[in-house]
mmCIF file of C-alpha atoms in Angstrom:
data_model
loop_
_atom_site.group_PDB
_atom_site.id
_atom_site.type_symbol
_atom_site.label_atom_id
_atom_site.label_comp_id
_atom_site.label_asym_id
_atom_site.label_seq_id
_atom_site.Cartn_x
_atom_site.Cartn_y
_atom_site.Cartn_z
ATOM 1 C CA MET A 1 143.142 245.887 145.726
ATOM 2 C CA VAL A 2 142.564 247.469 142.310
ATOM 3 C CA ASP A 3 142.782 244.134 140.504
ATOM 4 C CA SER A 4 140.086 242.754 142.817
ATOM 5 C CA ALA A 5 137.814 245.684 142.029
ATOM 6 C CA VAL A 6 138.496 245.342 138.304
ATOM 7 C CA THR A 7 137.531 241.662 138.424
ATOM 8 C CA THR A 8 134.194 242.385 140.092
ATOM 9 C CA HIS A 9 133.581 245.380 137.847
ATOM 10 C CA SER A 10 134.479 243.552 134.583
ATOM 11 C CA ALA A 11 136.349 246.713 133.742
ATOM 12 C CA SER A 12 138.278 247.839 130.679
ATOM 13 C CA GLY A 13 141.905 248.940 130.685
ATOM 14 C CA GLU A 14 140.826 252.569 130.901
ATOM 15 C CA VAL A 15 138.763 251.867 134.016
ATOM 16 C CA ARG A 16 141.670 250.015 135.647
ATOM 17 C CA GLU A 17 143.906 253.009 134.973
ATOM 18 C CA GLN A 18 141.407 255.382 136.578
ATOM 19 C CA LEU A 19 141.057 253.120 139.616
ATOM 20 C CA LEU A 20 144.840 253.099 140.019
ATOM 21 C CA VAL A 21 144.854 256.906 139.925
ATOM 22 C CA LEU A 22 142.034 256.968 142.475
ATOM 23 C CA ALA A 23 143.870 254.543 144.783
ATOM 24 C CA SER A 24 147.105 256.536 144.478
ATOM 25 C CA ARG A 25 145.351 259.814 145.271
ATOM 26 C CA SER A 26 143.596 258.267 148.255
ATOM 27 C CA PHE A 27 146.707 256.501 149.557
ATOM 28 C CA ALA A 28 149.098 259.424 149.145
ATOM 29 C CA THR A 29 146.853 262.051 150.718
ATOM 30 C CA ALA A 30 144.895 260.088 153.333
ATOM 31 C CA SER A 31 146.660 261.782 156.241
ATOM 32 C CA LYS A 32 145.994 265.250 154.777
ATOM 33 C CA LEU A 33 142.338 264.932 153.793
ATOM 34 C CA SER A 34 140.989 266.816 156.788
ATOM 35 C CA ASP A 35 142.943 270.012 156.202
ATOM 36 C CA ASP A 36 144.629 270.021 152.787
ATOM 37 C CA ALA A 37 142.578 271.690 150.038
ATOM 38 C CA GLU A 38 144.963 270.548 147.293
ATOM 39 C CA ALA A 39 144.738 266.935 148.437
ATOM 40 C CA MET A 40 140.943 267.083 148.513
ATOM 41 C CA ALA A 41 140.851 268.670 145.060
ATOM 42 C CA GLY A 42 143.083 265.894 143.705
ATOM 43 C CA LEU A 43 140.816 263.199 145.114
ATOM 44 C CA GLU A 44 137.773 265.009 143.704
ATOM 45 C CA ARG A 45 139.348 265.015 140.238
ATOM 46 C CA ALA A 46 140.108 261.305 140.516
ATOM 47 C CA VAL A 47 136.514 260.545 141.534
ATOM 48 C CA THR A 48 135.218 262.633 138.631
ATOM 49 C CA GLU A 49 137.332 260.631 136.178
ATOM 50 C CA CYS A 50 135.990 257.385 137.636
ATOM 51 C CA ILE A 51 132.434 258.604 137.011
ATOM 52 C CA ARG A 52 133.387 259.495 133.450
ATOM 53 C CA SER A 53 134.686 255.936 133.033
ATOM 54 C CA LYS A 54 131.345 254.602 134.362
ATOM 55 C CA VAL A 55 132.763 253.173 137.597
ATOM 56 C CA ASP A 56 129.913 252.486 140.009
ATOM 57 C CA LEU A 57 129.712 254.148 143.430
ATOM 58 C CA ASP A 58 130.359 250.944 145.416
ATOM 59 C CA THR A 59 133.614 250.269 143.557
ATOM 60 C CA THR A 60 134.847 253.836 144.058
ATOM 61 C CA LEU A 61 134.101 253.778 147.793
ATOM 62 C CA SER A 62 135.772 250.393 148.096
ATOM 63 C CA ILE A 63 138.968 251.736 146.500
ATOM 64 C CA VAL A 64 139.039 254.931 148.592
ATOM 65 C CA ILE A 65 138.394 253.205 151.934
ATOM 66 C CA GLY A 66 140.764 250.367 151.005
ATOM 67 C CA ALA A 67 143.546 252.886 150.322
ATOM 68 C CA ILE A 68 142.991 254.534 153.712
ATOM 69 C CA GLU A 69 143.150 251.095 155.367
ATOM 70 C CA LEU A 70 146.508 250.502 153.688
ATOM 71 C CA VAL A 71 147.807 253.823 155.031
ATOM 72 C CA VAL A 72 146.651 252.940 158.539
ATOM 73 C CA ASP A 73 148.205 249.462 158.380
ATOM 74 C CA ALA A 74 151.520 250.886 157.182
ATOM 75 C CA ALA A 75 151.598 253.835 159.610
ATOM 76 C CA PRO A 76 154.553 253.990 162.048
ATOM 77 C CA VAL A 77 153.942 253.922 165.770
ATOM 78 C CA SER A 78 154.389 257.680 166.012
ATOM 79 C CA SER A 79 151.857 258.420 163.242
ATOM 80 C CA PRO A 80 148.601 260.235 164.156
ATOM 81 C CA PHE A 81 146.802 257.260 162.661
ATOM 82 C CA ALA A 82 148.441 254.963 165.213
ATOM 83 C CA VAL A 83 147.761 257.077 168.298
ATOM 84 C CA ASP A 84 144.479 258.800 167.401
ATOM 85 C CA SER A 85 141.545 256.701 166.110
ATOM 86 C CA GLY A 86 139.622 259.917 165.584
ATOM 87 C CA GLN A 87 142.115 260.842 162.852
ATOM 88 C CA VAL A 88 141.199 257.682 160.965
ATOM 89 C CA LEU A 89 137.494 258.412 161.266
ATOM 90 C CA ARG A 90 138.011 261.985 160.070
ATOM 91 C CA ALA A 91 139.947 260.777 157.029
ATOM 92 C CA VAL A 92 137.219 258.279 156.167
ATOM 93 C CA ARG A 93 134.477 260.854 156.717
ATOM 94 C CA VAL A 94 136.137 263.491 154.534
ATOM 95 C CA ALA A 95 137.006 261.016 151.761
ATOM 96 C CA THR A 96 133.587 259.398 151.595
ATOM 97 C CA GLY A 97 131.988 262.850 151.768
ATOM 98 C CA ILE A 98 133.933 263.889 148.666
ATOM 99 C CA VAL A 99 132.892 260.719 146.832
ATOM 100 C CA ALA A 100 129.230 261.145 147.791
ATOM 101 C CA ARG A 101 129.182 264.823 146.776
ATOM 102 C CA VAL A 102 130.799 264.253 143.368
ATOM 103 C CA TYR A 103 128.549 261.274 142.570
ATOM 104 C CA GLY A 104 125.502 263.237 143.744
ATOM 105 C CA GLN A 105 126.358 266.160 141.470
ATOM 106 C CA ALA A 106 126.875 263.785 138.562
ATOM 107 C CA GLY A 107 123.517 262.171 139.264
ATOM 108 C CA HIS A 108 121.709 265.520 139.161
ATOM 109 C CA ALA A 109 123.485 266.445 135.927
ATOM 110 C CA ALA A 110 122.491 263.130 134.368
ATOM 111 C CA TYR A 111 118.888 263.632 135.460
ATOM 112 C CA ASP A 112 118.858 267.148 134.003
ATOM 113 C CA SER A 113 120.297 265.754 130.752
ATOM 114 C CA VAL A 114 117.535 263.135 130.573
ATOM 115 C CA GLU A 115 114.908 265.802 131.211
ATOM 116 C CA ALA A 116 116.293 267.959 128.399
ATOM 117 C CA ALA A 117 116.410 264.973 126.035
ATOM 118 C CA GLN A 118 112.799 264.094 126.851
ATOM 119 C CA GLU A 119 111.723 267.680 126.142
ATOM 120 C CA VAL A 120 113.401 267.629 122.712
ATOM 121 C CA ALA A 121 111.981 264.172 121.944
ATOM 122 C CA THR A 122 108.489 265.381 122.854
ATOM 123 C CA ALA A 123 108.802 268.329 120.472
ATOM 124 C CA LEU A 124 110.054 266.125 117.608
ATOM 125 C CA LEU A 125 107.264 263.606 118.134
ATOM 126 C CA ARG A 126 104.769 266.470 117.928
ATOM 127 C CA GLY A 127 106.291 267.755 114.706
ATOM 128 C CA GLU A 128 107.724 270.854 116.400
ATOM 129 C CA SER A 129 111.392 270.470 115.472
ATOM 130 C CA SER A 130 111.771 274.179 114.749
ATOM 131 C CA ARG A 131 110.868 274.950 118.362
ATOM 132 C CA VAL A 132 113.881 273.113 119.788
ATOM 133 C CA LEU A 133 116.522 274.132 117.245
ATOM 134 C CA GLY A 134 119.337 275.831 119.105
ATOM 135 C CA GLN A 135 117.745 275.490 122.540
ATOM 136 C CA CYS A 136 120.017 272.700 123.791
ATOM 137 C CA ASN A 137 123.790 273.043 123.431
ATOM 138 C CA GLN A 138 124.472 269.302 123.265
ATOM 139 C CA ILE A 139 121.367 268.107 121.432
ATOM 140 C CA ASP A 140 121.339 268.661 117.694
ATOM 141 C CA VAL A 141 118.225 268.071 115.614
ATOM 142 C CA ALA A 142 119.120 265.647 112.811
ATOM 143 C CA ASP A 143 117.737 265.546 109.282
ATOM 144 C CA ALA A 144 116.479 261.973 109.800
ATOM 145 C CA TYR A 145 116.122 259.407 112.570
ATOM 146 C CA ALA A 146 115.902 255.713 113.213
ATOM 147 C CA ILE A 147 112.704 255.528 115.255
ATOM 148 C CA LEU A 148 112.450 252.631 117.701
ATOM 149 C CA ALA A 149 109.417 251.624 119.720
ATOM 150 C CA ILE A 150 110.613 249.477 122.637
ATOM 151 C CA HIS A 151 108.570 247.417 125.075
ATOM 152 C CA LEU A 152 110.419 247.216 128.404
ATOM 153 C CA PRO A 153 109.751 244.486 130.995
ATOM 154 C CA ALA A 154 107.214 245.491 133.633
ATOM 155 C CA ARG A 155 108.454 246.604 137.049
ATOM 156 C CA ARG A 156 106.783 245.091 140.065
ATOM 157 C CA GLY A 157 104.702 247.487 142.089
ATOM 158 C CA ARG A 158 104.298 250.114 139.357
ATOM 159 C CA PRO A 159 100.628 251.199 139.207
ATOM 160 C CA HIS A 160 98.888 250.371 135.929
ATOM 161 C CA GLY A 161 98.563 253.323 133.596
ATOM 162 C CA THR A 162 101.554 255.263 134.921
ATOM 163 C CA PRO A 163 104.539 256.059 132.671
ATOM 164 C CA ARG A 164 107.948 254.518 133.234
ATOM 165 C CA SER A 165 110.284 256.435 135.535
ATOM 166 C CA VAL A 166 113.906 257.445 135.010
ATOM 167 C CA THR A 167 114.576 256.036 138.493
ATOM 168 C CA GLU A 168 113.926 252.453 137.307
ATOM 169 C CA PRO A 169 117.187 250.528 136.781
ATOM 170 C CA ILE A 170 116.337 249.341 133.256
ATOM 171 C CA VAL A 171 115.303 252.867 132.223
ATOM 172 C CA GLY A 172 118.522 254.314 133.622
ATOM 173 C CA ARG A 173 120.477 251.646 131.753
ATOM 174 C CA MET A 174 118.582 252.450 128.554
ATOM 175 C CA TYR A 175 119.542 256.137 128.716
ATOM 176 C CA SER A 176 123.144 255.263 129.589
ATOM 177 C CA GLU A 177 123.493 252.795 126.685
ATOM 178 C CA LEU A 178 121.754 255.175 124.299
ATOM 179 C CA ARG A 179 124.155 257.985 125.081
ATOM 180 C CA ARG A 180 127.232 255.755 125.136
ATOM 181 C CA ARG A 181 126.490 254.101 121.779
ATOM 182 C CA PHE A 182 124.926 256.954 119.793
ATOM 183 C CA GLY A 183 125.933 260.198 121.501
ATOM 184 C CA PRO A 184 124.046 263.013 123.273
ATOM 185 C CA SER A 185 121.693 263.686 120.342
ATOM 186 C CA ALA A 186 120.039 260.257 120.659
ATOM 187 C CA LEU A 187 116.708 260.745 122.435
ATOM 188 C CA ALA A 188 114.051 258.733 124.237
ATOM 189 C CA LEU A 189 110.571 259.486 125.503
ATOM 190 C CA LEU A 190 109.077 257.169 128.133
ATOM 191 C CA SER A 191 105.559 255.730 127.969
ATOM 192 C CA GLU A 192 103.542 253.342 130.106
ATOM 193 C CA HIS A 193 105.041 250.194 128.599
ATOM 194 C CA GLY A 194 108.421 251.352 127.326
ATOM 195 C CA ALA A 195 109.880 254.138 125.231
ATOM 196 C CA THR A 196 110.078 255.726 121.800
ATOM 197 C CA VAL A 197 113.736 256.164 120.890
ATOM 198 C CA LEU A 198 115.097 258.553 118.248
ATOM 199 C CA VAL A 199 118.615 257.844 116.985
ATOM 200 C CA PRO A 200 120.069 260.335 114.469
ATOM 201 C CA ASP A 201 120.643 258.607 111.137
ATOM 202 C CA THR A 202 124.292 259.703 111.198
ATOM 203 C CA ALA A 203 124.866 257.932 114.522
ATOM 204 C CA PHE A 204 123.488 254.412 114.328
ATOM 205 C CA GLY A 205 125.236 253.153 111.186
ATOM 206 C CA ASP A 206 123.184 250.019 110.581
ATOM 207 C CA PHE A 207 120.556 247.669 111.955
ATOM 208 C CA THR A 208 123.215 245.641 113.784
ATOM 209 C CA ALA A 209 124.095 248.617 115.980
ATOM 210 C CA LEU A 210 120.453 249.126 116.919
ATOM 211 C CA THR A 211 120.063 245.415 117.654
ATOM 212 C CA GLY A 212 123.111 245.578 119.921
ATOM 213 C CA PHE A 213 121.547 248.483 121.809
ATOM 214 C CA VAL A 214 118.312 246.560 122.432
ATOM 215 C CA GLU A 215 120.176 243.393 123.431
ATOM 216 C CA ALA A 216 122.237 245.434 125.918
ATOM 217 C CA LEU A 217 118.990 245.995 127.834
ATOM 218 C CA ARG A 218 118.714 242.266 128.550
ATOM 219 C CA THR A 219 117.269 241.704 132.026
ATOM 220 C CA ALA A 220 118.859 239.618 134.790
ATOM 221 C CA ASP A 221 116.703 236.625 133.850
ATOM 222 C CA GLY A 222 117.835 236.832 130.216
ATOM 223 C CA ASN A 223 114.788 238.516 128.630
ATOM 224 C CA ILE A 224 115.449 240.907 125.749
ATOM 225 C CA PRO A 225 113.064 243.838 125.201
ATOM 226 C CA THR A 226 110.885 243.739 122.085
ATOM 227 C CA GLY A 227 111.205 246.533 119.551
ATOM 228 C CA VAL A 228 110.291 247.762 116.069
ATOM 229 C CA VAL A 229 112.360 250.250 114.073
ATOM 230 C CA MET A 230 111.893 252.315 110.930
ATOM 231 C CA CYS A 231 113.874 255.258 109.539
ATOM 232 C CA ALA A 232 112.266 258.529 108.515
ATOM 233 C CA PRO A 233 113.093 262.184 107.815
ATOM 234 C CA THR A 234 112.568 264.502 110.760
ATOM 235 C CA SER A 235 109.419 265.973 109.237
ATOM 236 C CA ALA A 236 107.796 262.508 109.237
ATOM 237 C CA VAL A 237 108.800 261.535 112.798
ATOM 238 C CA PRO A 238 105.304 261.917 114.331
ATOM 239 C CA GLU A 239 103.585 259.700 111.742
ATOM 240 C CA VAL A 240 106.305 257.052 111.675
ATOM 241 C CA ALA A 241 106.534 256.950 115.473
ATOM 242 C CA GLU A 242 102.814 256.223 115.586
ATOM 243 C CA GLN A 243 103.258 253.421 113.043
ATOM 244 C CA VAL A 244 106.169 251.706 114.816
ATOM 245 C CA ASN A 245 104.355 251.854 118.153
ATOM 246 C CA ALA A 246 101.274 250.302 116.533
ATOM 247 C CA ALA A 247 103.505 247.665 114.937
ATOM 248 C CA LEU A 248 105.089 246.956 118.333
ATOM 249 C CA ASP A 249 101.613 246.348 119.714
ATOM 250 C CA VAL A 250 100.990 243.862 116.891
ATOM 251 C CA VAL A 251 104.218 241.867 117.320
ATOM 252 C CA THR A 252 103.757 241.768 121.093
ATOM 253 C CA ARG A 253 100.249 240.367 120.796
ATOM 254 C CA LEU A 254 101.362 237.850 118.190
ATOM 255 C CA GLY A 255 104.167 236.596 120.440
ATOM 256 C CA LYS A 256 107.031 237.798 118.232
ATOM 257 C CA THR A 257 108.898 239.046 121.283
ATOM 258 C CA GLU A 258 112.450 239.446 122.619
ATOM 259 C CA ARG A 259 114.054 240.897 119.513
ATOM 260 C CA LEU A 260 114.222 244.046 117.400
ATOM 261 C CA HIS A 261 112.174 243.926 114.177
ATOM 262 C CA ARG A 262 112.530 246.069 111.107
ATOM 263 C CA PHE A 263 109.145 247.501 110.253
ATOM 264 C CA SER A 264 109.474 246.017 106.771
ATOM 265 C CA ASP A 265 109.887 242.535 108.297
ATOM 266 C CA ILE A 266 106.472 242.661 109.941
ATOM 267 C CA ALA A 267 104.709 245.025 107.525
ATOM 268 C CA VAL A 268 102.345 242.292 106.306
ATOM 269 C CA GLU A 269 101.241 241.407 109.840
ATOM 270 C CA TYR A 270 100.854 245.104 110.620
ATOM 271 C CA GLN A 271 98.761 245.783 107.540
ATOM 272 C CA LEU A 272 96.570 242.748 108.146
ATOM 273 C CA THR A 273 95.523 244.167 111.514
ATOM 274 C CA ARG A 274 94.515 247.551 110.115
ATOM 275 C CA PRO A 275 90.781 248.141 109.549
ATOM 276 C CA GLY A 276 89.586 247.719 105.979
ATOM 277 C CA PRO A 277 87.671 245.471 103.582
ATOM 278 C CA GLY A 278 90.705 243.228 103.044
ATOM 279 C CA ARG A 279 90.991 242.429 106.744
ATOM 280 C CA ASP A 280 87.242 241.955 107.032
ATOM 281 C CA ALA A 281 87.249 239.428 104.190
ATOM 282 C CA LEU A 282 90.233 237.465 105.473
ATOM 283 C CA SER A 283 88.879 237.422 109.025
ATOM 284 C CA THR A 284 86.091 235.052 107.919
ATOM 285 C CA VAL A 285 88.413 232.432 106.388
ATOM 286 C CA LEU A 286 88.805 230.504 109.650
ATOM 287 C CA ASP A 287 85.183 230.756 110.735
ATOM 288 C CA PRO A 288 84.513 227.090 109.754
ATOM 289 C CA LEU A 289 87.242 226.038 112.202
ATOM 290 C CA GLU A 290 85.910 227.871 115.257
ATOM 291 C CA GLU A 291 84.195 224.707 116.509
ATOM 292 C CA HIS A 292 87.406 222.712 115.954
ATOM 293 C CA PRO A 293 90.139 224.213 118.193
ATOM 294 C CA ASP A 294 92.358 221.180 117.514
ATOM 295 C CA LEU A 295 92.453 222.124 113.827
ATOM 296 C CA ILE A 296 93.313 225.762 114.605
ATOM 297 C CA GLU A 297 96.132 224.617 116.892
ATOM 298 C CA THR A 298 97.378 222.228 114.212
ATOM 299 C CA LEU A 299 97.347 225.026 111.643
ATOM 300 C CA ARG A 300 99.232 227.387 113.971
ATOM 301 C CA THR A 301 101.842 224.733 114.820
ATOM 302 C CA TYR A 302 102.261 223.661 111.204
ATOM 303 C CA LEU A 303 102.898 227.237 110.117
ATOM 304 C CA GLY A 304 105.197 227.824 113.100
ATOM 305 C CA THR A 305 107.374 224.823 112.197
ATOM 306 C CA GLY A 306 107.846 226.001 108.623
ATOM 307 C CA LEU A 307 105.351 223.497 107.183
ATOM 308 C CA ASP A 308 107.194 220.528 108.729
ATOM 309 C CA ARG A 309 104.624 217.782 109.382
ATOM 310 C CA ARG A 310 107.001 215.670 111.500
ATOM 311 C CA ARG A 311 107.955 218.542 113.795
ATOM 312 C CA THR A 312 104.274 219.442 114.000
ATOM 313 C CA ALA A 313 103.465 215.878 115.002
ATOM 314 C CA ARG A 314 106.139 215.858 117.702
ATOM 315 C CA SER A 315 104.991 219.194 119.057
ATOM 316 C CA LEU A 316 101.352 218.051 119.249
ATOM 317 C CA HIS A 317 102.227 214.494 120.352
ATOM 318 C CA LEU A 318 100.555 213.038 117.273
ATOM 319 C CA HIS A 319 101.466 210.577 114.553
ATOM 320 C CA PRO A 320 102.442 212.320 111.261
ATOM 321 C CA ASN A 321 99.483 210.600 109.601
ATOM 322 C CA SER A 322 97.176 212.313 112.100
ATOM 323 C CA VAL A 323 98.672 215.657 111.119
ATOM 324 C CA ASP A 324 98.016 214.864 107.448
ATOM 325 C CA TYR A 325 94.414 214.013 108.297
ATOM 326 C CA ARG A 326 93.906 217.299 110.128
ATOM 327 C CA LEU A 327 95.450 219.323 107.285
ATOM 328 C CA LYS A 328 93.044 217.657 104.853
ATOM 329 C CA ARG A 329 90.127 218.549 107.147
ATOM 330 C CA ILE A 330 91.277 222.169 107.184
ATOM 331 C CA PHE A 331 91.227 222.119 103.391
ATOM 332 C CA ARG A 332 87.741 220.592 103.262
ATOM 333 C CA LEU A 333 86.275 223.028 105.798
ATOM 334 C CA THR A 334 87.890 226.257 104.568
ATOM 335 C CA GLY A 335 88.422 225.540 100.874
ATOM 336 C CA PHE A 336 92.077 226.607 101.116
ATOM 337 C CA ASP A 337 94.865 224.089 100.524
ATOM 338 C CA LEU A 338 98.102 224.587 102.469
ATOM 339 C CA ALA A 339 99.983 222.891 99.628
ATOM 340 C CA ASP A 340 98.939 225.716 97.300
ATOM 341 C CA PRO A 341 100.840 229.080 97.684
ATOM 342 C CA SER A 342 97.620 231.072 97.433
ATOM 343 C CA GLY A 343 95.846 228.894 99.990
ATOM 344 C CA LEU A 344 98.836 229.050 102.302
ATOM 345 C CA TRP A 345 98.938 232.852 102.140
ATOM 346 C CA ASN A 346 95.213 233.165 102.884
ATOM 347 C CA LEU A 347 95.298 230.768 105.836
ATOM 348 C CA ARG A 348 98.444 232.344 107.299
ATOM 349 C CA SER A 349 96.968 235.833 106.971
ATOM 350 C CA ALA A 350 93.660 234.776 108.473
ATOM 351 C CA LEU A 351 95.467 233.267 111.459
ATOM 352 C CA VAL A 352 97.401 236.497 112.050
ATOM 353 C CA ILE A 353 94.140 238.469 112.048
ATOM 354 C CA ARG A 354 92.437 235.952 114.325
ATOM 355 C CA ASP A 355 95.281 235.781 116.854
ATOM 356 C CA HIS A 356 95.567 239.559 116.981
ATOM 357 C CA HIS A 357 91.818 239.902 117.482
ATOM 358 C CA VAL A 358 91.718 237.227 120.197
ATOM 359 C CA GLU A 359 94.602 238.787 122.094
ATOM 360 C CA TYR A 360 93.072 242.251 121.750
ATOM 361 C CA ALA A 361 89.733 240.984 123.091
ATOM 362 C CA ALA A 362 91.504 239.321 126.028
ATOM 363 C CA LEU A 363 93.315 242.536 126.911
ATOM 364 C CA ARG A 364 90.077 244.524 126.664
ATOM 365 C CA ALA A 365 88.361 242.061 129.002
#
């Protein structure tokens, strides 16, 4: 019975051990559950340990009821279980009541913990770290944080403009993974499209650990949330959080999705989308191509394939010579040669600005 539950639960050795304890408690005390306080307390402790080991409610109920079924099947003819069906129902009712109560209490505690973490995160993101120092027993304010802006997949039926809810499965999983991987002082504050996550610099270790956290939020259809991360001292959390959220907006609009980016990896794209004379000047580079969408698509594909003309040709269903012709036309119309490093940089930058502007205009519409 336990091995079957372990297989469906994909459980670790520790979980299997706790399920065995749970089954033993349920089996050994099934006939006493209606009137034995010590037996009920033992089952309650076993259920509590299963929750600590992250065993889901369905698995726990399956083990408890399965153990009672084994007791009933093995009961002698003279047993109360054999002559009184009401005894069986009472045992099931008391056992499942204990499971439901313990899981319900754990759920409320988890919700309260999330609420406290959100309150601390809100204060840090407002630059009010001194206000929360010492207020929460389990949440320490660190000297520095890795600040992640994460875009979570949309949930069907959620009204536009409303923040994410802790009752959503992916949000609940995010808080669970955050606490499991980085401890109780890792924080998250929900927004309309996702969350801003604060991981103490002493907890995350390296970029690989943060990437593993984001990849653990993979949805059932295989999509990985998009994120941007940058580290900063606690005093700079508000400013840096604003920057990484703005950078997340940029990478999402540019299609650089389903992965965690270091801010430094996309700093050029981010800076190119900020208002200023540099952006204004570069934004005009592709103006001569506006009446030639085939050339813009060729440029985008050519850059996306790492300047590989043959892959570009295959992607656009063209002959490589046709790609060469289009690249020469781009040079003639814009004055920038993709074979020259300076020309390449200008055309790539101009395309980033254009794509960001087009996507922004589409969202506004």
